Short mmCIF file of C-alpha atoms in Angstrom, two decimals:
data_model
loop_
_atom_site.label_atom_id
_atom_site.label_comp_id
_atom_site.label_asym_id
_atom_site.label_seq_id
_atom_site.Cartn_x
_atom_site.Cartn_y
_atom_site.Cartn_z
CA MET A 1429 -12.72 -25.68 -13.20
CA ASN A 1430 -10.58 -23.77 -10.66
CA SER A 1431 -11.79 -20.72 -8.78
CA VAL A 1432 -10.04 -18.22 -11.03
CA LYS A 1433 -11.62 -19.64 -14.18
CA LEU A 1434 -14.94 -19.74 -12.42
CA ALA A 1435 -14.63 -16.11 -11.38
CA LEU A 1436 -13.67 -15.04 -14.89
CA GLY A 1437 -16.77 -16.80 -16.16
CA LEU A 1438 -19.07 -15.08 -13.71
CA LEU A 1439 -19.28 -11.84 -15.66
CA ALA A 1440 -21.75 -13.26 -18.12
CA SER A 1441 -23.99 -14.67 -15.42
CA VAL A 1442 -23.60 -12.51 -12.30
CA ALA A 1443 -26.73 -10.56 -11.47
CA LEU A 1444 -25.75 -6.92 -11.71
CA PRO A 1445 -28.23 -4.04 -11.41
CA SER A 1446 -29.87 -3.31 -14.74
CA VAL A 1447 -30.72 -0.03 -16.43
CA ALA A 1448 -33.37 0.76 -19.00
CA CYS A 1449 -30.93 1.84 -21.68
CA ALA A 1450 -27.21 2.15 -22.30
CA THR A 1451 -25.58 5.09 -20.56
CA ASP A 1452 -22.16 6.65 -21.07
CA LEU A 1453 -20.24 7.31 -17.85
CA GLU A 1454 -17.02 9.30 -17.72
CA VAL A 1455 -14.52 7.80 -15.27
CA THR A 1456 -11.44 9.79 -14.29
CA HIS A 1457 -8.20 8.31 -12.98
CA TRP A 1458 -4.42 8.72 -13.26
CA TRP A 1459 -3.57 5.23 -14.54
CA THR A 1460 -1.65 5.91 -17.75
CA SER A 1461 1.41 3.62 -17.78
CA GLY A 1462 1.40 0.49 -19.92
CA GLY A 1463 0.53 -1.87 -17.09
CA GLU A 1464 -2.03 0.52 -15.64
CA ALA A 1465 -3.75 1.01 -18.98
CA ALA A 1466 -4.06 -2.75 -19.40
CA ALA A 1467 -5.72 -2.99 -15.98
CA VAL A 1468 -8.12 -0.10 -16.68
CA ALA A 1469 -9.15 -1.84 -19.88
CA GLU A 1470 -10.43 -4.73 -17.76
CA LEU A 1471 -12.66 -2.39 -15.75
CA ALA A 1472 -13.95 -0.81 -18.95
CA LYS A 1473 -14.62 -4.20 -20.56
CA ALA A 1474 -16.57 -5.38 -17.53
CA PHE A 1475 -18.73 -2.25 -17.44
CA ASP A 1476 -19.30 -2.23 -21.19
CA ALA A 1477 -20.55 -5.83 -20.88
CA THR A 1478 -23.50 -4.52 -18.84
CA GLY A 1479 -24.72 -2.59 -21.89
CA ASN A 1480 -23.35 0.73 -20.70
CA LYS A 1481 -20.24 2.56 -21.89
CA TRP A 1482 -17.06 3.42 -19.98
CA VAL A 1483 -15.79 6.80 -21.21
CA ASP A 1484 -12.16 6.94 -20.19
CA GLY A 1485 -11.03 10.16 -18.52
CA ALA A 1486 -7.38 9.37 -17.87
CA ILE A 1487 -5.35 12.32 -16.60
CA ALA A 1488 -1.64 12.14 -17.39
CA GLY A 1489 0.75 12.46 -14.50
CA SER A 1490 0.63 11.29 -10.92
CA GLY A 1491 -2.19 11.47 -8.43
CA ASP A 1492 -0.71 14.75 -7.19
CA THR A 1493 -1.40 16.18 -10.65
CA ALA A 1494 -4.78 14.55 -11.18
CA ARG A 1495 -6.48 15.08 -7.82
CA PRO A 1496 -6.70 18.89 -7.96
CA ILE A 1497 -8.26 18.63 -11.43
CA MET A 1498 -10.80 16.08 -10.22
CA VAL A 1499 -11.71 18.12 -7.14
CA SER A 1500 -12.02 21.32 -9.17
CA ARG A 1501 -14.45 19.70 -11.57
CA ILE A 1502 -16.60 18.28 -8.79
CA THR A 1503 -16.73 21.49 -6.77
CA GLY A 1504 -17.13 23.57 -9.93
CA GLY A 1505 -20.34 21.83 -11.04
CA ASP A 1506 -18.83 19.69 -13.82
CA PRO A 1507 -18.62 16.28 -12.14
CA MET A 1508 -17.54 13.09 -13.79
CA ALA A 1509 -19.58 9.95 -13.07
CA ALA A 1510 -16.83 8.26 -11.05
CA THR A 1511 -13.33 9.14 -10.01
CA GLN A 1512 -10.32 7.45 -8.46
CA PHE A 1513 -8.86 8.44 -5.11
CA ASN A 1514 -6.49 6.57 -2.82
CA HIS A 1515 -7.76 4.82 0.29
CA GLY A 1516 -7.83 7.31 3.11
CA ARG A 1517 -8.95 10.90 3.59
CA GLN A 1518 -8.42 12.44 0.16
CA ALA A 1519 -12.15 12.76 -0.59
CA GLN A 1520 -13.39 13.43 2.94
CA GLU A 1521 -14.19 17.11 2.39
CA LEU A 1522 -16.13 16.29 -0.78
CA VAL A 1523 -18.17 13.73 1.13
CA GLU A 1524 -18.80 16.17 3.97
CA ALA A 1525 -19.99 18.73 1.43
CA GLY A 1526 -22.64 16.31 0.18
CA LEU A 1527 -21.06 15.98 -3.26
CA MET A 1528 -20.55 12.20 -3.24
CA ARG A 1529 -23.12 9.39 -3.51
CA ASP A 1530 -24.01 7.18 -0.61
CA PHE A 1531 -23.72 3.47 -1.48
CA THR A 1532 -24.69 2.09 1.93
CA GLU A 1533 -27.79 0.37 0.57
CA LEU A 1534 -25.92 -1.33 -2.30
CA ALA A 1535 -23.13 -2.39 0.07
CA ALA A 1536 -25.65 -3.98 2.44
CA LYS A 1537 -27.48 -5.71 -0.42
CA GLU A 1538 -24.27 -7.25 -1.78
CA GLY A 1539 -22.69 -7.97 1.61
CA TRP A 1540 -19.54 -5.92 1.14
CA ALA A 1541 -18.83 -6.00 4.86
CA ASP A 1542 -18.56 -9.80 4.67
CA ILE A 1543 -16.22 -9.95 1.69
CA VAL A 1544 -13.93 -6.90 1.86
CA ASN A 1545 -10.60 -7.82 3.49
CA PRO A 1546 -9.10 -6.20 5.47
CA PRO A 1547 -12.15 -4.41 6.94
CA SER A 1548 -10.16 -1.15 7.14
CA LEU A 1549 -10.68 -0.72 3.38
CA LEU A 1550 -14.42 -0.39 3.79
CA ALA A 1551 -13.92 1.67 6.94
CA ASN A 1552 -11.97 4.15 4.83
CA CYS A 1553 -15.05 4.52 2.64
CA THR A 1554 -17.29 5.11 5.64
CA LEU A 1555 -18.23 8.42 7.21
CA ASP A 1556 -20.88 8.75 9.91
CA GLY A 1557 -21.90 5.15 9.30
CA LYS A 1558 -22.48 5.57 5.56
CA ILE A 1559 -20.40 4.09 2.72
CA TYR A 1560 -19.29 6.52 0.03
CA CYS A 1561 -16.83 4.63 -2.16
CA VAL A 1562 -15.95 1.32 -3.76
CA PRO A 1563 -12.50 -0.08 -2.86
CA VAL A 1564 -11.03 -1.84 -5.90
CA ASN A 1565 -7.58 -3.01 -4.87
CA ILE A 1566 -4.90 -3.25 -2.21
CA HIS A 1567 -1.66 -1.63 -3.27
CA SER A 1568 1.31 -2.06 -0.96
CA TRP A 1569 4.31 0.26 -1.12
CA GLN A 1570 6.74 -2.03 0.71
CA TRP A 1571 8.64 -3.63 -2.17
CA LEU A 1572 12.17 -3.63 -3.55
CA TRP A 1573 12.31 -4.69 -7.21
CA LEU A 1574 15.67 -6.01 -8.39
CA SER A 1575 17.09 -6.64 -11.87
CA ASN A 1576 18.67 -10.09 -11.95
CA LYS A 1577 20.57 -9.05 -15.09
CA ALA A 1578 22.09 -5.99 -13.45
CA PHE A 1579 23.54 -8.00 -10.59
CA ALA A 1580 24.78 -10.72 -12.94
CA ASP A 1581 26.51 -8.04 -15.05
CA ALA A 1582 28.09 -6.62 -11.88
CA GLY A 1583 29.26 -10.05 -10.78
CA VAL A 1584 27.47 -10.01 -7.42
CA PRO A 1585 24.60 -12.11 -6.07
CA VAL A 1586 21.08 -10.75 -6.15
CA PRO A 1587 20.55 -9.20 -2.68
CA THR A 1588 18.14 -10.74 -0.23
CA ASN A 1589 17.62 -7.57 1.83
CA TRP A 1590 18.20 -3.81 1.90
CA ASP A 1591 21.59 -4.04 3.67
CA GLU A 1592 22.94 -6.40 1.01
CA PHE A 1593 21.58 -4.07 -1.68
CA VAL A 1594 23.44 -1.09 -0.18
CA ALA A 1595 26.61 -3.18 0.07
CA ALA A 1596 26.33 -4.15 -3.62
CA ALA A 1597 26.03 -0.55 -4.82
CA PRO A 1598 29.77 0.00 -5.49
CA ALA A 1599 29.94 -3.11 -7.69
CA LEU A 1600 26.95 -1.87 -9.71
CA GLU A 1601 28.43 1.61 -10.08
CA ALA A 1602 31.74 0.13 -11.25
CA LYS A 1603 29.84 -1.37 -14.20
CA GLY A 1604 28.02 1.89 -14.98
CA ILE A 1605 24.76 0.66 -13.46
CA THR A 1606 22.68 3.04 -11.32
CA PRO A 1607 22.12 1.24 -8.02
CA LEU A 1608 18.71 2.71 -7.21
CA ALA A 1609 16.24 3.92 -9.83
CA MET A 1610 13.99 6.74 -8.65
CA GLY A 1611 11.86 9.24 -10.53
CA GLN A 1612 12.14 12.95 -9.85
CA GLN A 1613 8.77 13.36 -8.18
CA ALA A 1614 8.20 14.22 -4.53
CA TRP A 1615 5.75 11.41 -3.86
CA GLN A 1616 8.34 8.85 -4.96
CA ASN A 1617 10.97 10.26 -2.59
CA ALA A 1618 8.52 10.33 0.33
CA GLY A 1619 7.23 6.86 -0.56
CA ALA A 1620 10.75 5.44 -0.31
CA PHE A 1621 11.20 7.13 3.07
CA ASN A 1622 7.99 5.61 4.44
CA VAL A 1623 8.93 2.17 3.11
CA LEU A 1624 12.30 2.38 4.81
CA MET A 1625 10.63 3.44 8.06
CA VAL A 1626 8.72 0.15 8.13
CA ALA A 1627 11.57 -1.98 6.75
CA VAL A 1628 14.32 -0.61 8.99
CA GLY A 1629 12.34 0.67 11.97
CA GLY A 1630 9.41 -1.73 12.08
CA ARG A 1631 5.65 -1.43 12.33
CA ASP A 1632 5.54 -0.03 15.88
CA LEU A 1633 7.86 2.83 14.98
CA PHE A 1634 5.81 3.69 11.91
CA MET A 1635 2.61 3.79 13.96
CA LYS A 1636 4.19 5.92 16.71
CA VAL A 1637 5.14 8.48 14.09
CA TYR A 1638 2.07 8.49 11.84
CA GLY A 1639 -0.60 6.99 14.08
CA ASP A 1640 0.28 8.70 17.38
CA LYS A 1641 1.88 11.79 15.74
CA ASP A 1642 4.68 11.48 18.32
CA GLU A 1643 7.05 14.42 17.77
CA ALA A 1644 9.63 13.09 20.24
CA VAL A 1645 9.89 9.77 18.40
CA ALA A 1646 10.04 11.51 15.01
CA GLY A 1647 12.98 13.60 16.17
CA GLY A 1648 14.66 11.00 18.37
CA ALA A 1649 17.33 8.34 18.15
CA GLU A 1650 14.85 5.59 17.31
CA LEU A 1651 14.31 7.11 13.87
CA GLY A 1652 18.04 7.72 13.30
CA PRO A 1653 18.67 4.45 11.38
CA VAL A 1654 15.76 5.29 9.06
CA PHE A 1655 17.32 8.61 8.11
CA LYS A 1656 20.67 6.86 7.64
CA ALA A 1657 18.92 4.48 5.23
CA ILE A 1658 17.22 7.26 3.28
CA ASP A 1659 20.61 8.99 3.01
CA ASP A 1660 21.99 5.77 1.51
CA ALA A 1661 19.05 5.76 -0.89
CA ARG A 1662 19.78 9.38 -1.87
CA LYS A 1663 23.38 8.52 -2.72
CA MET A 1664 22.41 5.36 -4.62
CA ALA A 1665 19.83 7.26 -6.69
CA ALA A 1666 22.10 10.20 -7.50
CA ASN A 1667 22.39 9.24 -11.18
CA SER A 1668 18.73 8.38 -11.66
CA LYS A 1669 17.46 11.29 -13.75
CA VAL A 1670 14.13 9.96 -15.02
CA GLN A 1671 10.89 11.71 -14.08
CA ASP A 1672 8.08 9.16 -13.82
CA TRP A 1673 7.92 6.03 -11.68
CA ASN A 1674 7.38 3.73 -14.65
CA GLN A 1675 10.48 5.16 -16.34
CA ALA A 1676 12.42 4.19 -13.22
CA THR A 1677 10.84 0.72 -13.38
CA ASN A 1678 12.01 0.46 -16.98
CA MET A 1679 15.57 1.11 -15.81
CA VAL A 1680 15.27 -2.04 -13.69
CA ILE A 1681 13.61 -3.99 -16.50
CA THR A 1682 16.43 -3.13 -18.92
CA GLY A 1683 19.24 -3.68 -16.42
CA GLN A 1684 20.24 -0.01 -16.32
CA ALA A 1685 19.50 0.03 -12.59
CA GLY A 1686 19.93 -2.51 -9.85
CA GLY A 1687 16.65 -1.91 -8.10
CA GLN A 1688 13.71 0.32 -7.28
CA ILE A 1689 11.64 0.94 -4.16
CA MET A 1690 8.11 1.09 -5.52
CA GLY A 1691 4.66 -0.23 -4.84
CA ASP A 1692 3.36 -3.49 -6.27
CA TRP A 1693 1.87 -1.62 -9.23
CA ALA A 1694 5.35 -1.97 -10.73
CA GLN A 1695 4.42 -5.59 -11.47
CA GLY A 1696 2.21 -4.43 -14.31
CA GLU A 1697 5.24 -2.94 -16.08
CA PHE A 1698 7.29 -6.13 -15.69
CA GLN A 1699 4.34 -8.09 -17.05
CA ILE A 1700 3.93 -5.84 -20.11
CA ALA A 1701 7.67 -6.24 -20.77
CA GLY A 1702 7.30 -10.03 -20.74
CA GLN A 1703 9.51 -10.49 -17.68
CA VAL A 1704 9.06 -13.40 -15.30
CA ALA A 1705 9.18 -13.02 -11.51
CA GLY A 1706 12.01 -15.07 -10.02
CA THR A 1707 13.75 -15.42 -13.38
CA ASP A 1708 14.19 -11.91 -14.78
CA TYR A 1709 13.56 -9.94 -11.63
CA THR A 1710 13.35 -10.46 -7.89
CA CYS A 1711 10.89 -8.88 -5.48
CA LEU A 1712 11.57 -8.33 -1.79
CA PRO A 1713 8.50 -7.47 0.29
CA GLY A 1714 9.46 -5.29 3.22
CA LEU A 1715 12.82 -4.86 1.48
CA GLY A 1716 13.73 -8.28 2.86
CA MET A 1717 13.85 -6.80 6.38
CA ASN A 1718 10.29 -6.71 7.74
CA GLU A 1719 7.81 -8.59 5.56
CA ILE A 1720 4.92 -6.25 6.16
CA ILE A 1721 2.71 -4.70 3.50
CA SER A 1722 0.54 -1.63 3.67
CA THR A 1723 -3.13 -1.83 2.82
CA GLY A 1724 -3.31 1.34 0.79
CA GLY A 1725 -4.64 1.34 -2.73
CA ASP A 1726 -7.46 2.78 -4.74
CA ALA A 1727 -11.17 3.38 -4.43
CA PHE A 1728 -13.74 4.99 -6.69
CA TYR A 1729 -16.08 7.74 -5.55
CA PHE A 1730 -19.23 8.67 -7.42
CA PRO A 1731 -20.27 12.34 -7.52
CA VAL A 1732 -23.95 13.14 -7.13
CA LEU A 1733 -25.51 13.54 -10.60
CA SER A 1734 -28.82 15.11 -11.60
CA ASP A 1735 -29.48 12.70 -14.50
CA PRO A 1736 -31.47 9.69 -13.15
CA GLU A 1737 -30.23 7.37 -15.93
CA ALA A 1738 -26.62 8.24 -15.18
CA SER A 1739 -27.27 7.76 -11.47
CA ALA A 1740 -28.68 4.30 -12.14
CA ALA A 1741 -25.66 3.44 -14.27
CA GLN A 1742 -23.36 4.57 -11.46
CA GLU A 1743 -24.83 1.84 -9.29
CA VAL A 1744 -24.19 -0.71 -12.04
CA LEU A 1745 -20.57 0.43 -12.26
CA ALA A 1746 -20.10 0.24 -8.50
CA SER A 1747 -21.47 -3.30 -8.43
CA THR A 1748 -19.37 -4.32 -11.44
CA MET A 1749 -16.17 -3.08 -9.80
CA MET A 1750 -16.84 -5.24 -6.76
CA ALA A 1751 -17.83 -8.35 -8.75
CA GLN A 1752 -15.53 -11.38 -8.45
CA ALA A 1753 -14.78 -11.56 -12.16
CA THR A 1754 -13.79 -7.90 -12.33
CA GLN A 1755 -11.64 -8.16 -9.21
CA VAL A 1756 -9.70 -11.08 -10.69
CA ALA A 1757 -9.18 -9.64 -14.17
CA PHE A 1758 -8.30 -6.13 -12.98
CA ASN A 1759 -5.90 -7.04 -10.19
CA LEU A 1760 -4.01 -9.67 -12.18
CA LYS A 1761 -3.16 -6.92 -14.68
CA LYS A 1762 -2.60 -4.20 -12.08
CA GLY A 1763 -0.27 -6.21 -9.88
CA SER A 1764 -2.38 -5.37 -6.85
CA LEU A 1765 -4.28 -7.62 -4.48
CA PRO A 1766 -8.09 -7.91 -4.65
CA VAL A 1767 -10.23 -6.35 -1.95
CA ARG A 1768 -12.42 -9.44 -1.81
CA GLY A 1769 -11.27 -12.13 0.54
CA ASP A 1770 -13.20 -14.88 -1.26
CA ILE A 1771 -11.11 -15.08 -4.45
CA ASP A 1772 -8.55 -17.74 -5.35
CA LEU A 1773 -5.57 -16.26 -7.20
CA SER A 1774 -3.54 -19.46 -7.44
CA THR A 1775 -2.42 -18.54 -10.97
CA ALA A 1776 -0.84 -15.26 -9.83
CA ASN A 1777 2.94 -14.83 -10.18
CA ASP A 1778 5.49 -15.40 -7.42
CA CYS A 1779 5.49 -11.80 -6.22
CA MET A 1780 1.72 -11.54 -5.95
CA GLN A 1781 1.71 -14.88 -4.11
CA LYS A 1782 4.13 -13.41 -1.58
CA GLY A 1783 1.81 -10.47 -1.07
CA LEU A 1784 -1.19 -12.76 -0.62
CA GLU A 1785 0.68 -14.83 1.98
CA ILE A 1786 1.63 -11.71 3.95
CA LEU A 1787 -1.95 -10.45 3.77
CA ALA A 1788 -3.33 -13.82 4.90
CA ALA A 1789 -0.92 -13.83 7.85
CA GLY A 1790 -2.19 -10.42 8.91
CA ASN A 1791 1.22 -8.78 8.60
CA VAL A 1792 -0.24 -5.50 7.39
CA ILE A 1793 -0.08 -1.84 8.24
CA GLN A 1794 -2.22 1.09 7.24
CA GLY A 1795 -0.81 3.35 4.55
CA SER A 1796 0.28 6.85 5.56
CA ASP A 1797 -2.59 8.31 3.49
CA GLU A 1798 -4.97 6.62 5.91
CA LEU A 1799 -3.26 8.10 8.97
CA ILE A 1800 -2.38 11.68 8.06
CA SER A 1801 -4.11 14.47 6.19
CA PRO A 1802 -3.36 15.40 2.56
CA ASP A 1803 -1.77 18.64 3.83
CA THR A 1804 0.64 16.75 6.09
CA THR A 1805 1.42 14.37 3.23
CA THR A 1806 2.29 17.32 1.00
CA GLN A 1807 4.65 18.74 3.62
CA ILE A 1808 6.50 15.43 3.92
CA ASN A 1809 6.63 15.07 0.13
CA ASP A 1810 8.18 18.53 -0.17
CA LEU A 1811 10.75 17.81 2.52
CA MET A 1812 11.84 14.53 0.96
CA SER A 1813 12.03 16.11 -2.50
CA GLU A 1814 14.36 18.78 -1.13
CA PHE A 1815 16.42 16.16 0.70
CA PHE A 1816 16.93 14.04 -2.42
CA ASN A 1817 17.76 17.01 -4.63
CA ASP A 1818 20.06 18.94 -2.29
CA PRO A 1819 23.01 16.98 -0.88
CA ALA A 1820 23.77 19.95 1.37
CA ILE A 1821 20.75 19.08 3.54
CA THR A 1822 22.12 16.92 6.33
CA VAL A 1823 20.39 13.93 7.86
CA GLU A 1824 20.14 15.83 11.14
CA ASP A 1825 18.48 18.85 9.50
CA ALA A 1826 16.04 16.66 7.61
CA GLN A 1827 15.03 14.77 10.74
CA ALA A 1828 14.52 17.99 12.72
CA ARG A 1829 12.26 19.35 9.98
CA PHE A 1830 10.37 16.06 9.83
CA ALA A 1831 9.76 16.19 13.58
CA ASP A 1832 8.34 19.70 13.19
CA ILE A 1833 5.90 18.45 10.58
CA ILE A 1834 4.77 15.57 12.79
CA ALA A 1835 4.29 18.00 15.69
CA THR A 1836 1.50 19.76 13.79
CA ALA A 1837 0.30 16.76 11.76
CA GLU A 1838 -3.40 16.15 11.35
#
């Protein structure tokens, strides 16, 4: 029996905390696409197997839509039992206000510090030495997804890097194919910009901008090629009129678009569509330029509840999310990498294998959410949304405005 089969069989035997009676727990998240829903179902199935009940609280739209609703409920005295946030600082104020549960004791009991890889994931859950969340996956933004059909229809080879992709754009357009699929949401525009910063500029440049908050670098010549690349992306995505990220992914799946810059969660959509990595689509980590992946992703926080039975069930859910079997089943459907470093995913597809190899080699970078505040993120999102939607905004103007944001970044 290989390790994956063993892990999948653990759910029936793993010793999870027990509760006296079944308890319903509402869990809020923004995973509503086909691939995401399939992954959430694995979390629900694992928790239901403990004798409790996962009550799904999916909120349609992106995280930008869902997070304010989640925060409002928690601060307004109507908390859910558990809620999704991204790795980083999104829930820091809620933790500081004493509204989130401390799972330090459970983490020590189960040895999370020994199994969570990279350690920064658990560090993101830690404030003043206490652990307040459960990391469930590693989602990397640094991917270019390409439709093999689109390039065959255009009569050009499937690109092996971003420069070749840009060069192939005219051939795609000549066949009525949109070169770059991109949804009309600010976070998608800003996400593409950050991916290009790593792919074109490299890890050190990214960290100077977001880690050091270096205004001179953000406004200087070193970042010039990145803004040239995002201008190319703007032109290539000019005819992409869809709204949501998964609609843009579907353009790639159906051959209506040549490619998409999107995180590895796109794999779930290709999987639901029955497409095979390497045959129907091609994935380029680091856009084929710098094979580096970010260690962003998702974690669940657990608001403080007054009901002791619900509180006990929260601990069961936290333990279940971290269990090997759950990590395997959930991440294979989600397209993300597990947070546990002791899991064999030898049955994963070619793209996930690439991600695992990059992770194992240590070629990783923190996500921007881990380095800058939500307010700074919003400012960059707004700038990139304006840039993509208004061709009159020059590269020079956009870079000057970006440097101003970095100058006051938190």
